[in-house]
PDB file of C-alpha atoms and ligand atoms in Angstrom:
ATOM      1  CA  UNK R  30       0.000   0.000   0.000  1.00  0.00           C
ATOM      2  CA  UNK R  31       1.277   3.100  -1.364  1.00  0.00           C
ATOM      3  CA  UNK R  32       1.892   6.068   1.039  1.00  0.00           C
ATOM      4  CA  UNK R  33      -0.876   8.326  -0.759  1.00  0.00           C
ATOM      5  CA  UNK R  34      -3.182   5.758   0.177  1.00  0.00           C
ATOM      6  CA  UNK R  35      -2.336   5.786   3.647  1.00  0.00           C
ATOM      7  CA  UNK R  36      -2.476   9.181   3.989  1.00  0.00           C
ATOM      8  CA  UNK R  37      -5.751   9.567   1.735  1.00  0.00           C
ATOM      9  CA  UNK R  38      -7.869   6.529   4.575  1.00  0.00           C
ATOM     10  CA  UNK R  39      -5.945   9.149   7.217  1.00  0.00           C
ATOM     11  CA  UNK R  40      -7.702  11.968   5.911  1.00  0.00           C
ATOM     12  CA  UNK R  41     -10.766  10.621   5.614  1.00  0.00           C
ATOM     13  CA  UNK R  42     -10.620   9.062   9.030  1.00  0.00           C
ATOM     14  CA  UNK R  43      -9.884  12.165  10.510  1.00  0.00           C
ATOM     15  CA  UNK R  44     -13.107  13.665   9.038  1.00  0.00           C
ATOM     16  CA  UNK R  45     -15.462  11.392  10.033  1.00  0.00           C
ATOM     17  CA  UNK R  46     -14.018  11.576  13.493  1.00  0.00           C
ATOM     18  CA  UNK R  47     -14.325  15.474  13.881  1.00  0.00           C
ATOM     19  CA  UNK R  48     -17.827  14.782  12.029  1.00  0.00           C
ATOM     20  CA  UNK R  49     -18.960  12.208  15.017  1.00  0.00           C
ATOM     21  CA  UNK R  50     -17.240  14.711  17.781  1.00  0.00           C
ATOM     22  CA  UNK R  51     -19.993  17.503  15.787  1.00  0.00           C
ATOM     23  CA  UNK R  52     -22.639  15.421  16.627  1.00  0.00           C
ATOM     24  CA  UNK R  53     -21.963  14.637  19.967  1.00  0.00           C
ATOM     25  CA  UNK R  54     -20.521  17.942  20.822  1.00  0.00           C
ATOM     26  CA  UNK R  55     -17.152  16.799  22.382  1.00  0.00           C
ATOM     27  CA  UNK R  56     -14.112  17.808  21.800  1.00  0.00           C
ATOM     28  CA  UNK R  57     -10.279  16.778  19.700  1.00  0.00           C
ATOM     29  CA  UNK R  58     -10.039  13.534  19.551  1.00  0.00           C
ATOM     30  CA  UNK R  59      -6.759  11.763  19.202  1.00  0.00           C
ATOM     31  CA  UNK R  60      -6.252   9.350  16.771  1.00  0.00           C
ATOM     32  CA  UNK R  61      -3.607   6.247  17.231  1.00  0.00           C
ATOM     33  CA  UNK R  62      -2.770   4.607  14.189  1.00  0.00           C
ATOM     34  CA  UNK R  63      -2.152   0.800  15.163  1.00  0.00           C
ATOM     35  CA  UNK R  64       0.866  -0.651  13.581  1.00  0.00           C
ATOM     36  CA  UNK R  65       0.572  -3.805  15.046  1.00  0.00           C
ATOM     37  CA  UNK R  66       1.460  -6.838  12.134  1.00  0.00           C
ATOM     38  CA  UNK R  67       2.825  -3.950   9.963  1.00  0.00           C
ATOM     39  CA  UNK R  68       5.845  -3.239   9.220  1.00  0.00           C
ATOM     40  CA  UNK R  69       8.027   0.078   9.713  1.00  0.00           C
ATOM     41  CA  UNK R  70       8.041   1.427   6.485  1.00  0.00           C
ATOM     42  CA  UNK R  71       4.318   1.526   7.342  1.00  0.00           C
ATOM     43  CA  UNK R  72       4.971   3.475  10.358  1.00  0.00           C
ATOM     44  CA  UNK R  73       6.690   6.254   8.290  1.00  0.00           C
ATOM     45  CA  UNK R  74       4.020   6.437   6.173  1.00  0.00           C
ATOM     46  CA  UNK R  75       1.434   7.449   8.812  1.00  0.00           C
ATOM     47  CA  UNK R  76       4.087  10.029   9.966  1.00  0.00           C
ATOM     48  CA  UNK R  77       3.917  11.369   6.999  1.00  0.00           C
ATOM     49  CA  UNK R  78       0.577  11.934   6.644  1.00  0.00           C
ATOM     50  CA  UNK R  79       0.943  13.942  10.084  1.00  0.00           C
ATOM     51  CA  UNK R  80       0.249  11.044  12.433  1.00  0.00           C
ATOM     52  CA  UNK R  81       1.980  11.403  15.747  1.00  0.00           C
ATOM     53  CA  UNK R  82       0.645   8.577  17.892  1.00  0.00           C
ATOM     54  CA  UNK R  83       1.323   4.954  17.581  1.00  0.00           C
ATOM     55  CA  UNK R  84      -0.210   1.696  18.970  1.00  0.00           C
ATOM     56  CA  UNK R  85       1.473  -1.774  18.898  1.00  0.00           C
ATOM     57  CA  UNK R  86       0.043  -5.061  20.979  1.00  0.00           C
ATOM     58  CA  UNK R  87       3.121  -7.020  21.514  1.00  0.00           C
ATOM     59  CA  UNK R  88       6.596  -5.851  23.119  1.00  0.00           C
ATOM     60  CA  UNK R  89       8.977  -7.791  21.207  1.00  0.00           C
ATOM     61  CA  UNK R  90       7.679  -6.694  17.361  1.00  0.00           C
ATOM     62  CA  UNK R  91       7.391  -3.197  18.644  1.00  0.00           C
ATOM     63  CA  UNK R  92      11.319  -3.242  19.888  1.00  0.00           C
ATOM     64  CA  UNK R  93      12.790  -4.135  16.539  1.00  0.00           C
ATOM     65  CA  UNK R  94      10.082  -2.215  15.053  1.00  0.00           C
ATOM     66  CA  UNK R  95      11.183   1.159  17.130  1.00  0.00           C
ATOM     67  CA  UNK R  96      15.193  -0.067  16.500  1.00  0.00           C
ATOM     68  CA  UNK R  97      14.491  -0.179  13.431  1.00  0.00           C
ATOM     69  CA  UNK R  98      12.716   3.606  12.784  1.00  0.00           C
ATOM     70  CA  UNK R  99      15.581   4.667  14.809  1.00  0.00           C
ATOM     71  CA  UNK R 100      15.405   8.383  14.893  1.00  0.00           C
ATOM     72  CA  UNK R 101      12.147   8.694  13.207  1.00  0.00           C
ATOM     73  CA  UNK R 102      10.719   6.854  16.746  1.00  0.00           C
ATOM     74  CA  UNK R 103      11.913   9.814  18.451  1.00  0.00           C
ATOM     75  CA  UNK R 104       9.085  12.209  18.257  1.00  0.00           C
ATOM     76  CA  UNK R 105       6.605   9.716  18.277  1.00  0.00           C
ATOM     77  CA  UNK R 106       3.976   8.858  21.053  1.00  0.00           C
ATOM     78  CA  UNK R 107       4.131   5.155  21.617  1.00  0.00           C
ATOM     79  CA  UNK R 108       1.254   3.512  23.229  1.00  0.00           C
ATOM     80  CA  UNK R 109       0.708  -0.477  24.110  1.00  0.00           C
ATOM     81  CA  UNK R 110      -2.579  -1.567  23.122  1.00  0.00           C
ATOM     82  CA  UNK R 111      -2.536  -5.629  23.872  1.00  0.00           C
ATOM     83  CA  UNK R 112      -2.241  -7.380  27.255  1.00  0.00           C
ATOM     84  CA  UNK R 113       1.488  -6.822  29.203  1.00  0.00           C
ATOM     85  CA  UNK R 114       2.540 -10.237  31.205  1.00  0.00           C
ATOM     86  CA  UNK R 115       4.597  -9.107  34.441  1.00  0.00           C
ATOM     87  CA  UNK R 116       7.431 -10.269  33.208  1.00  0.00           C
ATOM     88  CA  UNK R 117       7.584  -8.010  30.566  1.00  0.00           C
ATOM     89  CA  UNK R 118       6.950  -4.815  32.384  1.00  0.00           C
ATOM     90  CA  UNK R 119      10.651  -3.205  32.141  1.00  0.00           C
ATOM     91  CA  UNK R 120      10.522  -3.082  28.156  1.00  0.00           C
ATOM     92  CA  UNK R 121       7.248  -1.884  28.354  1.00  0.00           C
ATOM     93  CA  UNK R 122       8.186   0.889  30.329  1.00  0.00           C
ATOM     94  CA  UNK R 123      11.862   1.282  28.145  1.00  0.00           C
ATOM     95  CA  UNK R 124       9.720   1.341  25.188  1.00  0.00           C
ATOM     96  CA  UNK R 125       5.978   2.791  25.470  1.00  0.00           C
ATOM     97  CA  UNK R 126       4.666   6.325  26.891  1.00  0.00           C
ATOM     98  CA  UNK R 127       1.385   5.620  27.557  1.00  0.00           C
ATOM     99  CA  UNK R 128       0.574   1.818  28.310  1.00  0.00           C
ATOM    100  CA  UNK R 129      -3.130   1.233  27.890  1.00  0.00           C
ATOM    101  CA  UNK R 130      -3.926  -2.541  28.784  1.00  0.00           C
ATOM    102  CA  UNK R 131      -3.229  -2.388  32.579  1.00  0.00           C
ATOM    103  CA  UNK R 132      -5.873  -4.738  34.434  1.00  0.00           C
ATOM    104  CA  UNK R 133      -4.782  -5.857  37.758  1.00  0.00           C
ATOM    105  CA  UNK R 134      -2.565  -4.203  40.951  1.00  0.00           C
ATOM    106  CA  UNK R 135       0.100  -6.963  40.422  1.00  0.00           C
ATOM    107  CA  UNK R 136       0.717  -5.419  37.198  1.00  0.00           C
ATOM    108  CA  UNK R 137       0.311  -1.972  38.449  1.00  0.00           C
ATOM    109  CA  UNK R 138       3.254  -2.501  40.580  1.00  0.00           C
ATOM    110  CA  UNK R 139       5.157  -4.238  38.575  1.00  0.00           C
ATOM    111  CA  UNK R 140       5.091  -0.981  36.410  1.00  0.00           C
ATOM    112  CA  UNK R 141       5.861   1.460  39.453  1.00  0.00           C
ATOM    113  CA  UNK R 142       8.816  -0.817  40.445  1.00  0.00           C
ATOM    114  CA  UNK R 143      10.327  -0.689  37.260  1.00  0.00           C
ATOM    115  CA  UNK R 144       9.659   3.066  36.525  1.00  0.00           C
ATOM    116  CA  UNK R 145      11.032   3.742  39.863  1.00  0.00           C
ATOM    117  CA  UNK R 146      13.974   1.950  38.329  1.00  0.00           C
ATOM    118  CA  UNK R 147      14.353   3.828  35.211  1.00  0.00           C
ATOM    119  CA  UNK R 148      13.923   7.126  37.053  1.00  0.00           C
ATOM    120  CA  UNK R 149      10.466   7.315  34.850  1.00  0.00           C
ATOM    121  CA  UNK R 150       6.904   8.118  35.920  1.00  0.00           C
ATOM    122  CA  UNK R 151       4.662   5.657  33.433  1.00  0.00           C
ATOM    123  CA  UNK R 152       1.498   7.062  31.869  1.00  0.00           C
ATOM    124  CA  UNK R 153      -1.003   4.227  32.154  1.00  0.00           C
ATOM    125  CA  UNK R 154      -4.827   3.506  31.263  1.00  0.00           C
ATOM    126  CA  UNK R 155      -7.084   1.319  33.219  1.00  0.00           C
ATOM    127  CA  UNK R 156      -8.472  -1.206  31.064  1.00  0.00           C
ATOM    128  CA  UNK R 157     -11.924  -1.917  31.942  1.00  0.00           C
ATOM    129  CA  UNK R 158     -13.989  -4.809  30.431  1.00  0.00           C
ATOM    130  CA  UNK R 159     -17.356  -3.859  29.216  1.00  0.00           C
ATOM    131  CA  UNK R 160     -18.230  -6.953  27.271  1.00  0.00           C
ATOM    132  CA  UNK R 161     -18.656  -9.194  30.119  1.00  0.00           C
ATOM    133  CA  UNK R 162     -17.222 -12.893  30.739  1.00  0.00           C
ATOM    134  CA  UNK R 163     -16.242 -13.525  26.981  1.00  0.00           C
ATOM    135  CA  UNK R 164     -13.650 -10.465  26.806  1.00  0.00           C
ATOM    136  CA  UNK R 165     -10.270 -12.434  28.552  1.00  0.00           C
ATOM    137  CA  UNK R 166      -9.161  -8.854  29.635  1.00  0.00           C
ATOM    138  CA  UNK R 167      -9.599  -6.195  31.446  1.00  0.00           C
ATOM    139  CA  UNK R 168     -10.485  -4.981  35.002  1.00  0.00           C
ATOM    140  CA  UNK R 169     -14.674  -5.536  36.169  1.00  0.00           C
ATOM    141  CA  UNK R 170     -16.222  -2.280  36.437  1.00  0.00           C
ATOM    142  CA  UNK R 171     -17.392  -2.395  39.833  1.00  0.00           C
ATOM    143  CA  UNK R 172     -13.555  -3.605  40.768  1.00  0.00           C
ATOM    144  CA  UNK R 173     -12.005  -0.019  38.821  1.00  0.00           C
ATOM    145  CA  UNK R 174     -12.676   2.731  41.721  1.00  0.00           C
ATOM    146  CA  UNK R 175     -10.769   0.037  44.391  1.00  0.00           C
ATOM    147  CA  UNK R 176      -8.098  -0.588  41.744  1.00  0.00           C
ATOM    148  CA  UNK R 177      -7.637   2.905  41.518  1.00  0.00           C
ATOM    149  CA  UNK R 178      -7.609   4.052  45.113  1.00  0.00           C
ATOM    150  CA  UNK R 179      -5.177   0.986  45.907  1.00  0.00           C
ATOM    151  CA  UNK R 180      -3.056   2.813  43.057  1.00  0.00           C
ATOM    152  CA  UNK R 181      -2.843   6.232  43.994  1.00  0.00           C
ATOM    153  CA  UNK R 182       0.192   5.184  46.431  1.00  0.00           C
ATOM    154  CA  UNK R 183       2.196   3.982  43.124  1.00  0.00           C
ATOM    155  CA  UNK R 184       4.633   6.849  43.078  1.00  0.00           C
ATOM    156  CA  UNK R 185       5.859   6.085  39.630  1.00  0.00           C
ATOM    157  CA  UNK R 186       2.653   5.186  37.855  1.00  0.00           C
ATOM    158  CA  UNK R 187      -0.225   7.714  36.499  1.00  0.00           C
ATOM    159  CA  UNK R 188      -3.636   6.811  35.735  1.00  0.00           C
ATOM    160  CA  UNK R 189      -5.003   9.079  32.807  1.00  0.00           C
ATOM    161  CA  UNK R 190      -8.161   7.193  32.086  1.00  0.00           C
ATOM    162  CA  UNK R 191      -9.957   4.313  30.939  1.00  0.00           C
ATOM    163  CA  UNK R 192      -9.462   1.578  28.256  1.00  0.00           C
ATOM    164  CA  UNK R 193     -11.775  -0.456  26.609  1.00  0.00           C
ATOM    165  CA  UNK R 194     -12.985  -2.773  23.730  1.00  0.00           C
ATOM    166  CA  UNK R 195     -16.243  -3.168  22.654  1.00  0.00           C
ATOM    167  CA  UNK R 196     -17.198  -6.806  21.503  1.00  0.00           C
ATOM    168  CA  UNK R 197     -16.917  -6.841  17.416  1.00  0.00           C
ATOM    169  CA  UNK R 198     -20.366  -6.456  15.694  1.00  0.00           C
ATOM    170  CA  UNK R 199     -21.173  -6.390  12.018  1.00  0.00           C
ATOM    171  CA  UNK R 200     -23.184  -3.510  12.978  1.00  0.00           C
ATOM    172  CA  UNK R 201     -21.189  -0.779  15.006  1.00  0.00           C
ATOM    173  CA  UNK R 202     -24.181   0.278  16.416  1.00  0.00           C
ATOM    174  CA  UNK R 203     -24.596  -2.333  18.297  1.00  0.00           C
ATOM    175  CA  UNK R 204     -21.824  -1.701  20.294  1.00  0.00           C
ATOM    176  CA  UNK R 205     -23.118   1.773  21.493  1.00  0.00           C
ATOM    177  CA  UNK R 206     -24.276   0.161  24.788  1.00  0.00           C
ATOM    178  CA  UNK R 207     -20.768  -0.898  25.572  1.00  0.00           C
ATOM    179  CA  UNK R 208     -19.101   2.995  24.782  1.00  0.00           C
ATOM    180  CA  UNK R 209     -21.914   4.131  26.918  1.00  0.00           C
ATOM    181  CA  UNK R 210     -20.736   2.104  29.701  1.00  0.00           C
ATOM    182  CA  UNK R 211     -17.579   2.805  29.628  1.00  0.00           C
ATOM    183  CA  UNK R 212     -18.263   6.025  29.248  1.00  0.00           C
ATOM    184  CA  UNK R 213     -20.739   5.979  32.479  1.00  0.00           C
ATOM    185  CA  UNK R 214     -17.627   4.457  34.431  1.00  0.00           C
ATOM    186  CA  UNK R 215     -15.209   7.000  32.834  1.00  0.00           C
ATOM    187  CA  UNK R 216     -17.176   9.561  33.811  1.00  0.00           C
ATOM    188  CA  UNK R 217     -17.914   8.248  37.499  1.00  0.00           C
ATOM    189  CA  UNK R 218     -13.759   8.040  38.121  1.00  0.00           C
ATOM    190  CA  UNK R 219     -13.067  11.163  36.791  1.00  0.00           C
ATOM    191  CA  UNK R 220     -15.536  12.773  39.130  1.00  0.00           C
ATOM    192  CA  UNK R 221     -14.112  11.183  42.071  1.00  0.00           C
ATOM    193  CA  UNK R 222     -10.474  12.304  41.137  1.00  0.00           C
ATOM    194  CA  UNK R 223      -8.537   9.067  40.256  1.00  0.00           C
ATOM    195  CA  UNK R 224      -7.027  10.527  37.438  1.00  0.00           C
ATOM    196  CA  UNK R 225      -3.963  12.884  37.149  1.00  0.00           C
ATOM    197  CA  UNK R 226      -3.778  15.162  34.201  1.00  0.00           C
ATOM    198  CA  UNK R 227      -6.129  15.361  31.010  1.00  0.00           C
ATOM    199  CA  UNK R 228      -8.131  12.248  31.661  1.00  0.00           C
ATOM    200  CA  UNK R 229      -8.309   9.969  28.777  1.00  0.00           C
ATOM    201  CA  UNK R 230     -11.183   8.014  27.125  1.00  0.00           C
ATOM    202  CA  UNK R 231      -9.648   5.239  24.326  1.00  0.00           C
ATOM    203  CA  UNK R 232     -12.519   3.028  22.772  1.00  0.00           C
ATOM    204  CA  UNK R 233     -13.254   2.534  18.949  1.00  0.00           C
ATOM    205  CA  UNK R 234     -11.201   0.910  16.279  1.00  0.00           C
ATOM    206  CA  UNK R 235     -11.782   0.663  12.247  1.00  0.00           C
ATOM    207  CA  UNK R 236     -15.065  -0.991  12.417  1.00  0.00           C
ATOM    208  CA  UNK R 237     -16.448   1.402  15.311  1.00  0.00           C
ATOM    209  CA  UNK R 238     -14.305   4.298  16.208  1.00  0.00           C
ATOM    210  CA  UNK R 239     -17.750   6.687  14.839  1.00  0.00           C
ATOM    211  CA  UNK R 240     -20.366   5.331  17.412  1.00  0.00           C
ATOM    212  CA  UNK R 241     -17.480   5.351  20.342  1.00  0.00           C
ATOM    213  CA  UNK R 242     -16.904   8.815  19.502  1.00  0.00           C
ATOM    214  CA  UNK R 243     -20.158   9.717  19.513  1.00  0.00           C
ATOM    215  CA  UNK R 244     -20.516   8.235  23.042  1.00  0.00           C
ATOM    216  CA  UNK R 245     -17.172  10.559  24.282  1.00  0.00           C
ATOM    217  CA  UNK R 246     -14.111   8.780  23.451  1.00  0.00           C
ATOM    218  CA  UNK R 247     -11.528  10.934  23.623  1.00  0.00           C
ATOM    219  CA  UNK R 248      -8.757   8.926  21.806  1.00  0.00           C
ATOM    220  CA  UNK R 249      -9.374   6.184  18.982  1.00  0.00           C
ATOM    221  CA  UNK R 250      -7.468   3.053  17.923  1.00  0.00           C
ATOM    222  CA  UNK R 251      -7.422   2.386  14.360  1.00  0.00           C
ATOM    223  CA  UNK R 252      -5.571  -0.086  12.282  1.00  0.00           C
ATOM    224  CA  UNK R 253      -7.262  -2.224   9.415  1.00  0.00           C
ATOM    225  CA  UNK R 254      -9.197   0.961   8.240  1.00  0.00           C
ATOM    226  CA  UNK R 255      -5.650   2.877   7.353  1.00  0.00           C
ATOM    227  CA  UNK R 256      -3.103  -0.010   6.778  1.00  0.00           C
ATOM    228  CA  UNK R 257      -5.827  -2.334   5.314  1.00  0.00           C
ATOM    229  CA  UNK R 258      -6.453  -6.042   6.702  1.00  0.00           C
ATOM    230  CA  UNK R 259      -3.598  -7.823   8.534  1.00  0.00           C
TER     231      UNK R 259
HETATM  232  C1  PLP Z 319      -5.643  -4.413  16.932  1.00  0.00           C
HETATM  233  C2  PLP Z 319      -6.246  -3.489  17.914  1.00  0.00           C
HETATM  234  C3  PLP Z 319      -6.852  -2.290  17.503  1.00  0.00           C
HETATM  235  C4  PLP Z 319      -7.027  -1.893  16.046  1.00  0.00           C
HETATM  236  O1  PLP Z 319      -7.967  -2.727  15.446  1.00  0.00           O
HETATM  237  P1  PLP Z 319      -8.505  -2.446  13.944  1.00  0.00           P
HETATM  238  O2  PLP Z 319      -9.774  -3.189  13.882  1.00  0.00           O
HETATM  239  O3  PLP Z 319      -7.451  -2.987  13.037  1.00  0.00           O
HETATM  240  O4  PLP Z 319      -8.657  -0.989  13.800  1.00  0.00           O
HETATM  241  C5  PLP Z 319      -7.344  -1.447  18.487  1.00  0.00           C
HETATM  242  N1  PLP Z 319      -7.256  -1.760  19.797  1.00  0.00           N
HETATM  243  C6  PLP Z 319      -6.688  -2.906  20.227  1.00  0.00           C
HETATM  244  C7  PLP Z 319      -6.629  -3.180  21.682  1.00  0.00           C
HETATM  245  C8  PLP Z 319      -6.175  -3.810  19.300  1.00  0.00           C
HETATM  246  O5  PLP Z 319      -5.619  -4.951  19.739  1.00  0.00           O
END
């Protein structure tokens, strides 16, 4: 895929997301182009067409990915998207600024010890599981306020918000229920303060990023719909 053609599915991406913030009368929405399964040529690409935020799911592609870009990593804002084992907690905080998937305390201070390490505070979202028993991820939502409070003493670790993925429909609007409940428990948090600096909503990828949008997601997660089907 040529870069024009990245950069065209960019463009129009990016209108139909300031189009679904219109209708719901939020506000800028950040969009994370997911690299994941691609390679880095397709990473420069997205640059290119003005993209400054990255996902990736798995720590070891994104390494030699990021080694690889060398210098054209630099200015970029890395996020992980997929599930972090413990065990692989120090190169996610070498390697990512914002890590998205956290679900449990062990985890949590995992992170904090090896921030604390690296003389870094780690940007983190709470991953919250809206879909039920069938999603394998994720934190319960009556569980997040506890998870956070038991947090908050995590010297190297920062909450900004709340992840989340919607089970896939054919239909995106069916998974407006879902957005609206993470939304509810987004919403619910940031009222009672467990988030430190501009709190952060990320739901919605290629198939759905309009309707999460609509509901108030304040950063989306698209892949297939820029880089085409993996
Ligand atoms: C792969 C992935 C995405 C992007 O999915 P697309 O359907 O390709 O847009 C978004 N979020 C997470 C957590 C993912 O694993």
């Amino acid at each position: 895929m040529g870069t024009v053609r990245a950069e065209e599915r960019i463009r129009k991406i990016r209108e139909r997301i300031i189009q679904a913030s219109q209708r719901s009368g939020g506000g800028a929405v950040t969009l994370i182009a997911v690299t994941k399964t691609f390679p880095a040529s397709a990473v420069k690409e997205a640059l290119s067409a003005g993209i400054t935020d990255i996902g990736e799911s798995r720590i070891q592609e994104a390494q030699s990915k990021f080694l690889e870009l060398g210098d054209a990593a630099q200015g970029i804002t890395k996020h992980l998207i997929g599930h972090l084992q413990t065990n692989k907690a120090k190169k996610a905080v070498e390697l990512f600024d914002l890590i998205q998937s956290v679900d449990s305390l062990y985890l949590a201070e995992e992170i904090d010890k090896q921030a604390n390490k690296l003389g870094k505070t780690q940007e983190c979202l709470l991953e919250v599981k809206v879909s039920g028993e069938d999603a394998k991820f994720g934190c319960a939502p009556q569980d997040a306020e506890a998870f956070l409070e038991q947090s908050r003493n995590l010297s190297h670790v920062r909450f900004r918000g709340v992840m989340t993925i919607a089970p896939y429909f054919d239909t995106p609007e069916q998974a407006r229920p879902y957005f609206r409940a993470a939304r509810e428990i987004f919403e619910r948090l940031k009222a009672n303060n467990c988030f430190s600096g501009e709190p952060v909503l990320s739901m919605g990828m290629s198939n759905d990023f309009e309707v999460a949008v609509e509901e108030g997601a304040t950063m989306v997660r698209v892949g297939t719909a820029i880089f085409g089907e993996r």
